[in-house]
Short mmCIF file of C-alpha atoms (C1' of nucleotides) in Angstrom, two decimals:
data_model
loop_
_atom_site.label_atom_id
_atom_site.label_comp_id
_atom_site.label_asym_id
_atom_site.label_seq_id
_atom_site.Cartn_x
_atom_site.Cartn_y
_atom_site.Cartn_z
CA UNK A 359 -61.23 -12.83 -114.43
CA UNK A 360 -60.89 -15.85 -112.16
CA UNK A 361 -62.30 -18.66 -110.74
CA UNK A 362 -64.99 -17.34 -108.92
CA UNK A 363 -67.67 -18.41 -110.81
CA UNK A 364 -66.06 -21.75 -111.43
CA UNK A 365 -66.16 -22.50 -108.13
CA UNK A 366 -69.57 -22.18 -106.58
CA UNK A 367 -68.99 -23.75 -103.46
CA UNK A 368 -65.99 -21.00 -102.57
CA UNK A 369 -67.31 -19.58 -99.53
CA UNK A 370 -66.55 -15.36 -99.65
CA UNK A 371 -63.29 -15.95 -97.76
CA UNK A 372 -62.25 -18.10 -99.51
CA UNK A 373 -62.95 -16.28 -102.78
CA UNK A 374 -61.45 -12.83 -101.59
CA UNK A 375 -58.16 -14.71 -100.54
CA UNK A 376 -57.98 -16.75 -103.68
CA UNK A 377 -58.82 -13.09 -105.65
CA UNK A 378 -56.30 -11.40 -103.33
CA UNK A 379 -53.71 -14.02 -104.02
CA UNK A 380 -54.16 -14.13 -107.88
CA UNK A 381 -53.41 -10.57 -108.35
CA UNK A 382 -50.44 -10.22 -105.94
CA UNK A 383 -49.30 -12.87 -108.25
CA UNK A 384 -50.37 -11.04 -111.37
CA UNK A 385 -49.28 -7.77 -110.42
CA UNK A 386 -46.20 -7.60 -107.74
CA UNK A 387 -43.64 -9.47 -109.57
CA UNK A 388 -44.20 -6.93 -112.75
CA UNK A 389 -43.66 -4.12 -110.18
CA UNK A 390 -40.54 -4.98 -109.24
CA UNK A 391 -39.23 -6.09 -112.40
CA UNK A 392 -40.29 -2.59 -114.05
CA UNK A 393 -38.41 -0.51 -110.87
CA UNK A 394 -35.37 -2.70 -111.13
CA UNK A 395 -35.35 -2.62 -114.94
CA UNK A 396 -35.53 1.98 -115.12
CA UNK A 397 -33.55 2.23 -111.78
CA UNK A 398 -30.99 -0.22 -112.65
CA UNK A 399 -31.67 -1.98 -116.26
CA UNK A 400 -31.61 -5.55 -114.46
CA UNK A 401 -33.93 -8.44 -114.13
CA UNK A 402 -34.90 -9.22 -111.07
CA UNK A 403 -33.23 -12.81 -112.02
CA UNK A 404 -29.68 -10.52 -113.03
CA UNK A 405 -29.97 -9.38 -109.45
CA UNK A 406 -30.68 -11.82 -107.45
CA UNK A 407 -27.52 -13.12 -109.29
CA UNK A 408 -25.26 -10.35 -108.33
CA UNK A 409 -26.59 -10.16 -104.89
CA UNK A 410 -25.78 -13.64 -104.21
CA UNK A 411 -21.83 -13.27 -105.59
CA UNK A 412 -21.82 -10.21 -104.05
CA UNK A 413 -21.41 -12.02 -100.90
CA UNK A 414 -19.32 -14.86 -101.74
CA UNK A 415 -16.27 -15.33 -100.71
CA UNK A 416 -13.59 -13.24 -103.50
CA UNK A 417 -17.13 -12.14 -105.11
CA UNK A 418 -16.80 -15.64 -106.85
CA UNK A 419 -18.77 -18.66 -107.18
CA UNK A 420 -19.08 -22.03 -109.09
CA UNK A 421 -21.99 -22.17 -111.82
CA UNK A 422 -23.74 -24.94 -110.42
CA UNK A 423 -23.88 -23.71 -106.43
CA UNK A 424 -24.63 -19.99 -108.15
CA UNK A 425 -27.67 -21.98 -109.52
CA UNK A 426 -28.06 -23.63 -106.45
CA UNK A 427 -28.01 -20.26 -104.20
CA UNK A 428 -30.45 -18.98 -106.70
CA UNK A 429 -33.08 -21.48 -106.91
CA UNK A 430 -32.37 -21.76 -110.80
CA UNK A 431 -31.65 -23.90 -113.57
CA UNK A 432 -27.82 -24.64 -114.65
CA UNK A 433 -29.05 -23.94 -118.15
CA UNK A 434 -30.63 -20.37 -116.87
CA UNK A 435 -27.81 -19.20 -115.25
CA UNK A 436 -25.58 -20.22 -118.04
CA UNK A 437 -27.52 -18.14 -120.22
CA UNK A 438 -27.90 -15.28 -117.97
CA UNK A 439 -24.24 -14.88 -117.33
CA UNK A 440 -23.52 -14.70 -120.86
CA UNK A 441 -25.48 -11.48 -121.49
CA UNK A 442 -23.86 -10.46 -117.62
CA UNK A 443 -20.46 -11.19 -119.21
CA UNK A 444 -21.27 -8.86 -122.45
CA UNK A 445 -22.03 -6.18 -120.43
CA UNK A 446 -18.61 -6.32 -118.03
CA UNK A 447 -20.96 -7.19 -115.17
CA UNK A 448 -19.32 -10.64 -114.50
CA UNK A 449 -15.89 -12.06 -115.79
CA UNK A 450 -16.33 -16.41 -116.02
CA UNK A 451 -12.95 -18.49 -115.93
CA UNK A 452 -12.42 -21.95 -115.61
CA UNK A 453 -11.80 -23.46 -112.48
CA UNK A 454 -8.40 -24.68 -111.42
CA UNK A 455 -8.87 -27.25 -109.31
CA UNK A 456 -11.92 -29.45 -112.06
CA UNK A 457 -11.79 -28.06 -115.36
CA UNK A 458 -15.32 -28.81 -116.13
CA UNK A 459 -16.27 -26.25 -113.67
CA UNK A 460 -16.31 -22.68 -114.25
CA UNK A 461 -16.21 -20.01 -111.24
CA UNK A 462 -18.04 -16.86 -111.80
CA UNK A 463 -16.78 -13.67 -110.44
CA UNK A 464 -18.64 -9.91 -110.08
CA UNK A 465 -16.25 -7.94 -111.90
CA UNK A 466 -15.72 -4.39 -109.81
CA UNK A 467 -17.70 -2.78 -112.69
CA UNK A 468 -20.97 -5.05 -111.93
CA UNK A 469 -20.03 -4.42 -107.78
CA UNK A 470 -20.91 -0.69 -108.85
CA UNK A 471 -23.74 -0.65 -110.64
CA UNK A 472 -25.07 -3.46 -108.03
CA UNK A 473 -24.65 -1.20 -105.17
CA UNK A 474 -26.05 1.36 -107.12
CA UNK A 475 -29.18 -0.47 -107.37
CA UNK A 476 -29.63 -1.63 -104.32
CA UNK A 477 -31.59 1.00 -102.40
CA UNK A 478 -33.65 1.67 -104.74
CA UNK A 479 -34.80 -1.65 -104.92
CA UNK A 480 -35.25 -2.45 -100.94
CA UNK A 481 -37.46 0.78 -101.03
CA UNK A 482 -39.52 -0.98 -103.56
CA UNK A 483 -39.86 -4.11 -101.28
CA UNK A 484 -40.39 -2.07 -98.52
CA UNK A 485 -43.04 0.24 -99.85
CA UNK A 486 -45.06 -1.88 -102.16
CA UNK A 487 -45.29 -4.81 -99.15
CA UNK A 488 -42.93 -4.39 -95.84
CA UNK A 489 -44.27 -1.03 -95.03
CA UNK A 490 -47.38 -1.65 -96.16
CA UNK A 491 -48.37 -3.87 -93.54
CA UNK A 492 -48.91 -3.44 -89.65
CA UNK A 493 -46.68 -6.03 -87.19
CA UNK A 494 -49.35 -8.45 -86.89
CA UNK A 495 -50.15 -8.55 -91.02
CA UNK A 496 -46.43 -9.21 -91.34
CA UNK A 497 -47.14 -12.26 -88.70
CA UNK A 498 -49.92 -13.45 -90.84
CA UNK A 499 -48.30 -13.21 -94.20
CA UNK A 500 -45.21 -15.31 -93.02
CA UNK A 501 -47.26 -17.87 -91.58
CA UNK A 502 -49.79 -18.39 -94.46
CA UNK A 503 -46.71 -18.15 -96.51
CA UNK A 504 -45.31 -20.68 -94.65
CA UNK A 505 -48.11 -23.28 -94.81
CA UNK A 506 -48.65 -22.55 -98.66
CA UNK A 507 -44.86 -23.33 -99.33
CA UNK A 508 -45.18 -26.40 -97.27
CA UNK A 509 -47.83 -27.42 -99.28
CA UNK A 510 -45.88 -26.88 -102.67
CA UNK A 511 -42.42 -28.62 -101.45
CA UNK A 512 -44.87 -31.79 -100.32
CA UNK A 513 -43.87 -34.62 -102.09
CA UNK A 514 -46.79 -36.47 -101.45
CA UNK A 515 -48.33 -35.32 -104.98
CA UNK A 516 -51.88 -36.10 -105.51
CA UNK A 517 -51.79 -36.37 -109.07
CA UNK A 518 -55.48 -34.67 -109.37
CA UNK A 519 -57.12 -36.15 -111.74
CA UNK A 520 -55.73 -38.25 -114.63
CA UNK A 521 -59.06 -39.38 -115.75
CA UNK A 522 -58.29 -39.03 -119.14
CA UNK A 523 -56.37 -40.75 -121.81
CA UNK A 524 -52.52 -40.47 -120.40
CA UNK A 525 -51.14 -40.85 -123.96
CA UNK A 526 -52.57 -37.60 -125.24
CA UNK A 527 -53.37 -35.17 -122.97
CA UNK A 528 -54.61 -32.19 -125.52
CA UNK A 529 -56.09 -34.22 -128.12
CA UNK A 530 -58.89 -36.59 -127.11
CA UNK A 531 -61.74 -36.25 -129.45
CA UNK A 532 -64.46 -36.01 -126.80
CA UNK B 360 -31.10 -16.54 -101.51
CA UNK B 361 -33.18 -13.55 -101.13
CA UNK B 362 -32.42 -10.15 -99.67
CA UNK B 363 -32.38 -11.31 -96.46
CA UNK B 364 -28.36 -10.12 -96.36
CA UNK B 365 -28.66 -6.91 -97.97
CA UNK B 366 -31.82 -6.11 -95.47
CA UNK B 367 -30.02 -5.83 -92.05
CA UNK B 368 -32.06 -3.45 -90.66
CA UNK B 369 -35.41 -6.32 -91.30
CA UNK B 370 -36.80 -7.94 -88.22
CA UNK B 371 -37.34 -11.32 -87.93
CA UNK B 372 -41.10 -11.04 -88.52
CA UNK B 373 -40.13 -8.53 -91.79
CA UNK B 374 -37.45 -11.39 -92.93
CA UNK B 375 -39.94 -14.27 -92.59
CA UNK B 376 -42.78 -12.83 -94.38
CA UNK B 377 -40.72 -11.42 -97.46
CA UNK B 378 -38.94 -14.79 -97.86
CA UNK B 379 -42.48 -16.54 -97.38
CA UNK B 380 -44.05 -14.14 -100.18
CA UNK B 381 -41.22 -14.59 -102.33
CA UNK B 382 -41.13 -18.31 -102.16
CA UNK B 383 -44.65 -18.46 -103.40
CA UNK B 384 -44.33 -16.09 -105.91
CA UNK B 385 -41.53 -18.24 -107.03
CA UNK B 386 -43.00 -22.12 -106.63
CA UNK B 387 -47.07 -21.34 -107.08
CA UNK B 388 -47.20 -20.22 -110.84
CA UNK B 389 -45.00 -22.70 -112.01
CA UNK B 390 -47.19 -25.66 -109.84
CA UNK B 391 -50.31 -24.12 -111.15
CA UNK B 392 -48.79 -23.88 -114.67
CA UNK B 393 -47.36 -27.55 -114.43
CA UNK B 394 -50.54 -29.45 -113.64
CA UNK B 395 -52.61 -27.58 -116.18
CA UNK B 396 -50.13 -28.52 -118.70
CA UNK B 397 -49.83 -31.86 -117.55
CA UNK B 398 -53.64 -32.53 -117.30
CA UNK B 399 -54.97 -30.84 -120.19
CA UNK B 400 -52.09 -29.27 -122.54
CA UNK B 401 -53.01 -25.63 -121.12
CA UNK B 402 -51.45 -22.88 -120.18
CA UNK B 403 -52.75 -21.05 -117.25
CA UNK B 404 -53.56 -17.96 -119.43
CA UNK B 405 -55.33 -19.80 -122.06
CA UNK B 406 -57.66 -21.55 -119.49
CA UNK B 407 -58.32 -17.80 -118.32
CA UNK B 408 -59.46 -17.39 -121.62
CA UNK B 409 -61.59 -20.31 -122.02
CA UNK B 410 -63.21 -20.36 -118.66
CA UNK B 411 -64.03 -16.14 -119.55
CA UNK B 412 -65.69 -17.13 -123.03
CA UNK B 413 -67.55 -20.20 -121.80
CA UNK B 414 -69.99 -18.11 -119.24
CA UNK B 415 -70.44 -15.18 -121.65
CA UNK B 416 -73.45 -15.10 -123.78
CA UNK B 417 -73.07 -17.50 -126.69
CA UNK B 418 -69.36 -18.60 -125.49
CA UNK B 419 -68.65 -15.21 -127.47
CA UNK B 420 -66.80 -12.34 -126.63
CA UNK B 421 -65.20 -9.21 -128.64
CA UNK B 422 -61.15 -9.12 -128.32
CA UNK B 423 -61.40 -5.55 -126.41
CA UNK B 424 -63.89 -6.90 -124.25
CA UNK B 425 -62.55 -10.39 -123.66
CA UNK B 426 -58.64 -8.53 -122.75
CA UNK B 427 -60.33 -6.47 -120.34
CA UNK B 428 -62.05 -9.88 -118.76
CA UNK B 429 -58.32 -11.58 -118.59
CA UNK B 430 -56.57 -8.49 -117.38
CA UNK B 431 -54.53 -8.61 -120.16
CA UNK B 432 -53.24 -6.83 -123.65
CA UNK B 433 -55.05 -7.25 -126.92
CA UNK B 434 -51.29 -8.01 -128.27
CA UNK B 435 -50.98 -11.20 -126.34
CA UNK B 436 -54.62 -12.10 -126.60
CA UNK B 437 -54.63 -12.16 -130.18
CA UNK B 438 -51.71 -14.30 -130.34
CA UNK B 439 -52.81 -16.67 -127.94
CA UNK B 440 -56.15 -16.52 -129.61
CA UNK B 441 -54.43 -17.20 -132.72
CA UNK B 442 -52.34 -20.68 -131.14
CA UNK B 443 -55.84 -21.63 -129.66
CA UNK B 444 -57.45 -21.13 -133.03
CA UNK B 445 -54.95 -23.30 -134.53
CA UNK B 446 -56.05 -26.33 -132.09
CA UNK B 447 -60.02 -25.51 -132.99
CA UNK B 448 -60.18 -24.30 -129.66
CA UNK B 449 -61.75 -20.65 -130.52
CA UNK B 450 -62.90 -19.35 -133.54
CA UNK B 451 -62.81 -15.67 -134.65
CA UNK B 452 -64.79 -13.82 -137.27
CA UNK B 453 -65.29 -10.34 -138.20
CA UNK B 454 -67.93 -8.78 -135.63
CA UNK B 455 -70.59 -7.67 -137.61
CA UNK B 456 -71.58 -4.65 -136.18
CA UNK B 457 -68.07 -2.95 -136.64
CA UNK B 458 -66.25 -4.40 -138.71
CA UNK B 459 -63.10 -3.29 -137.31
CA UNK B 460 -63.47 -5.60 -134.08
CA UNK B 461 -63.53 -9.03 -133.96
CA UNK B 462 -65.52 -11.55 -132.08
CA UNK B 463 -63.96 -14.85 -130.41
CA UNK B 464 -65.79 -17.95 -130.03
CA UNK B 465 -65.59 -20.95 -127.55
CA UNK B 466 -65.70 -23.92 -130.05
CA UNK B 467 -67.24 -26.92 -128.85
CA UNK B 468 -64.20 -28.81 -129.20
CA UNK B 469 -62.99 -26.29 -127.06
CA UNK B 470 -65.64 -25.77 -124.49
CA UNK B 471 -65.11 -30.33 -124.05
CA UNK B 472 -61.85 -29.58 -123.42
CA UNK B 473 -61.40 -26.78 -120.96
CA UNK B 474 -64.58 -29.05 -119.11
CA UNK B 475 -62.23 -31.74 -118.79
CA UNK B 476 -59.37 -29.77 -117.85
CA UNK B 477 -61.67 -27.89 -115.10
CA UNK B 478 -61.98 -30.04 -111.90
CA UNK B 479 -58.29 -30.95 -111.54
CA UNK B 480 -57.70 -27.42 -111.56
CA UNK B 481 -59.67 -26.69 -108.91
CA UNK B 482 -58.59 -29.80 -106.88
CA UNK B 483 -54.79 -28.06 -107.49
CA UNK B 484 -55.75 -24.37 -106.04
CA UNK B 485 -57.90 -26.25 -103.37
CA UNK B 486 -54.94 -28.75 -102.53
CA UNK B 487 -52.19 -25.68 -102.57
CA UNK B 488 -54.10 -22.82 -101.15
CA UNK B 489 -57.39 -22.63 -99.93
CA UNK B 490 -57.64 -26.36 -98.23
CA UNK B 491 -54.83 -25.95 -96.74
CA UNK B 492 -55.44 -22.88 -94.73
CA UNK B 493 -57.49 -22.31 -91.78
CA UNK B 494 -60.32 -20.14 -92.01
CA UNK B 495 -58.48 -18.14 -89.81
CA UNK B 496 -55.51 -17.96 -92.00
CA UNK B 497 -57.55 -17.77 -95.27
CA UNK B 498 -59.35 -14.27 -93.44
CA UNK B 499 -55.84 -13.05 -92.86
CA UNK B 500 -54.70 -14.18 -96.83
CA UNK B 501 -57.61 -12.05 -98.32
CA UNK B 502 -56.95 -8.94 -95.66
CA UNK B 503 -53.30 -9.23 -96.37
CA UNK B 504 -53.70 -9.29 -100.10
CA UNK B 505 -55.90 -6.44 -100.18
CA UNK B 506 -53.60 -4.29 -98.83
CA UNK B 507 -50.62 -5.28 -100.80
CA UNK B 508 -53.01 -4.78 -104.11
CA UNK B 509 -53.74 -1.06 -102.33
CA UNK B 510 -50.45 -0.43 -102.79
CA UNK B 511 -49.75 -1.65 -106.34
CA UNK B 512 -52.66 0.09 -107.54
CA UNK B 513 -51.84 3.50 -105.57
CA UNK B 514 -50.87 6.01 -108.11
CA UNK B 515 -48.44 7.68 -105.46
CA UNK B 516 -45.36 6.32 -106.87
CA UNK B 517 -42.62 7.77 -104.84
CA UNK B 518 -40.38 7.48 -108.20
CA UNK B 519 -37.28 5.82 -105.45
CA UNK B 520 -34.13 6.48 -106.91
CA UNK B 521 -33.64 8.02 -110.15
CA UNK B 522 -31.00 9.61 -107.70
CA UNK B 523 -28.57 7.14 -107.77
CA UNK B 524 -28.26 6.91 -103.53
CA UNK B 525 -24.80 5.61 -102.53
CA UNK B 526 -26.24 4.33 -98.89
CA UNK B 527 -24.82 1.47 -98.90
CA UNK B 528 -23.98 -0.43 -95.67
CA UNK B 529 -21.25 -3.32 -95.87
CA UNK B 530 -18.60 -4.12 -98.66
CA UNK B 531 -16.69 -6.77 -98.40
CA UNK B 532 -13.12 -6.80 -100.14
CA UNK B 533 -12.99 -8.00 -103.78
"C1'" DC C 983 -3.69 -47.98 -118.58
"C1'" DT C 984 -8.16 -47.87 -120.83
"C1'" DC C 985 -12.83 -47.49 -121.25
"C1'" DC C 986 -17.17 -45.89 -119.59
"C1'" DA C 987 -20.56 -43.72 -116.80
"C1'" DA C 988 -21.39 -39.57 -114.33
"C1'" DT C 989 -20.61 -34.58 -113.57
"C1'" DT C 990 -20.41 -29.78 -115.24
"C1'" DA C 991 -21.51 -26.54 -118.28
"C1'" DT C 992 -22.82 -24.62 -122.92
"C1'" DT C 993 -25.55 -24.29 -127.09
"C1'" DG C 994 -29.60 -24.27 -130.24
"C1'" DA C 995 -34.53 -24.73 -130.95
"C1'" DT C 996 -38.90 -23.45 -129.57
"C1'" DG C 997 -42.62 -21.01 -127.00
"C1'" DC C 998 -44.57 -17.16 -124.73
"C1'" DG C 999 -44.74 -12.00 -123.59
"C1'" DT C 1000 -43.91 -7.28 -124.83
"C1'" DC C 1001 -42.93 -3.36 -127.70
"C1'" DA C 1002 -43.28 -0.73 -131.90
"C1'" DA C 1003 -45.40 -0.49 -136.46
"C1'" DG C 1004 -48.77 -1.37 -139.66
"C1'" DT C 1005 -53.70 -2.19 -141.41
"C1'" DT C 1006 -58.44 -1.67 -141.71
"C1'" DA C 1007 -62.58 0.51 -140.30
"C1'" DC C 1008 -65.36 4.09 -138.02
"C1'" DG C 1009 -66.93 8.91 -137.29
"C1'" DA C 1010 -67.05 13.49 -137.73
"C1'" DC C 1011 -65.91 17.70 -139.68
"C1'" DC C 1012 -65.71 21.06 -143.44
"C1'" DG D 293 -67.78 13.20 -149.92
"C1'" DG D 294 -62.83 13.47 -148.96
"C1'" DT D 295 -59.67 13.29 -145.18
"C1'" DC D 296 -58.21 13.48 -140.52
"C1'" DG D 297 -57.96 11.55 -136.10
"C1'" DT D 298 -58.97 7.56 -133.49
"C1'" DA D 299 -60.22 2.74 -132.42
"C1'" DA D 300 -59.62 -2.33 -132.89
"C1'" DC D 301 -56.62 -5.64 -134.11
"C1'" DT D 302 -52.63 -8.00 -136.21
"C1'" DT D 303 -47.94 -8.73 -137.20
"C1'" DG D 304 -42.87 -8.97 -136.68
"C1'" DA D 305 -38.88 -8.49 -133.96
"C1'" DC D 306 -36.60 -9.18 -129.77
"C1'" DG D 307 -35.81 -10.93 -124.94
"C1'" DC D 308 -36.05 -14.40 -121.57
"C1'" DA D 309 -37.17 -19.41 -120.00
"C1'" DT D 310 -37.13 -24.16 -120.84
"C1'" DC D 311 -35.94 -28.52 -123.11
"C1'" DA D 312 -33.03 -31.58 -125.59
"C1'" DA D 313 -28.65 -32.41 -127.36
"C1'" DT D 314 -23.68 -31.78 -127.17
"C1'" DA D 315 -18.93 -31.14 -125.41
"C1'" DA D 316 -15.39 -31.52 -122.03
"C1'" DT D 317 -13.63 -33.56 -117.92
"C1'" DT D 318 -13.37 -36.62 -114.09
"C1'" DG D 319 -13.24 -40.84 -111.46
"C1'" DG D 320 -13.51 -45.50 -111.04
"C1'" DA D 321 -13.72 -50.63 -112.73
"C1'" DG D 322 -11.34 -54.04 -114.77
#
DNA sequence: CTCCAATTATTGATGCGTCAAGTTACGACC
DNA sequence: GGTCGTAACTTGACGCATCAATAATTGGAG
């Protein structure tokens, strides 16, 4: 299902792109989650986490630029590094230098099972998409990509079509 | 972040497009999700839903037949149906001819509401994607997609590591 | 020095999605 | 005409994401 047939006026390129885009959407972020999850029993969230301490300087990092580097929510992370800490992937400690802060550190433990994981998981990206595409698709992609994000971090919001009762927007007795 | 680092081997055509693809994957479902909820108390899956019931004959459709529609699973159908049933939205009854199934119907409180909710959807994809692509770029979108969906739906699944593969490149000190 | 606003992070409640089990109905076989 | 296997849903439990509220600490104004 899809908008096709809500949108008459979609000319067939338009509708195959818009089709094409809605089930990469649907369908490649499940694929990855489900090889990370049996290769490697992490979220694609958990490793994107790892990945990004994995890196830092003394594998350690500050909560908030963690959630920063990883395009997340303090609140997320927060949460997400509890069940990390459970399972001896991560060790947390306060910070010395502001005590409200708390560093974040990839124990050795979560360095292993994070290079385990790895391959695995670039094959994945490689086969389902990389791999999958010749030189000049790859061209395309980053530039349609590229226009789509632009459109998406544009703060010039349109606010489409308030034309209804701002107060309550699910219960307006028509 | 991204895997940009652990990816030395990716070109700079390879690096752009994955960290293009990945950015939308990230920011588009969560714009598409916050305007619908904004505009019309929605979630994307639920105006799926509506939008499949109002063109089928007699805004009706059997749960089998209506998960199939919404490429989805009759688990989360029936609980959405049952939320959307709750705000007179659908209505279900025992299909008569089997008495096992059961038949889902666009209310007409409903079928006001996902009316109103419709064009500033559409003005949201339009304004994201499709208007702001070439027709050029919207050609390569739909080729692009295609093949990526090839690949998701290829039942050759190379099965990657359940040999845990120690290749790994770099380690920095811990 | 004290008070107060801002920063940093955690916690609890709630909502949605998925998985495993359970329920009711159909169909066909003996 | 029982009962056995299957089909069509529903339900409950659990996991993850988000929101609102809270706690702890800091830095600055007076």
């Amino acid at each position: 299902m899809s908008l096709k047939r809500l949108v008459p006026r979609m000319d067939e390129s338009e509708s195959r792109a818009w089709l094409g885009l809605t089930g990469v959407l649907q369908l490649l972020p499940g694929a990855l989650e489900t090889q990370l999850q049996r290769d490697a029993g992490l979220t694609h969230f958990e490793f994107v986490v790892l990945s990004a301490l994995r890196f830092a300087p003394d594998s350690t990092m500050r909560m908030s630029a963690l959630a920063a580097a990883t395009d997340s929510t303090l609140t997320r992370l927060s949460h997400v590094c509890s069940r990390l800490e459970k399972r001896d992937l991560v060790e947390r400690s306060s910070s010395p230098g502001d005590k409200r802060a708390t560093d974040v550190r990839l124990s050795s433990h979560g360095r292993r099972e994070l290079i385990l994981a790895t391959p695995a998981h670039i094959a994945s990206v490689r086969r389902l998409v990389i791999d999958a595409l010749t030189p000049e698709q790859l061209e395309s992609l980053a530039n349609v990509t590229e226009t789509i994000l632009a459109q998406l971090t544009d703060g010039t919001h349109c606010e489409t079509a308030l034309t209804r009762d701002p107060a309550s927007p699910s219960e307006p007795a028509g």
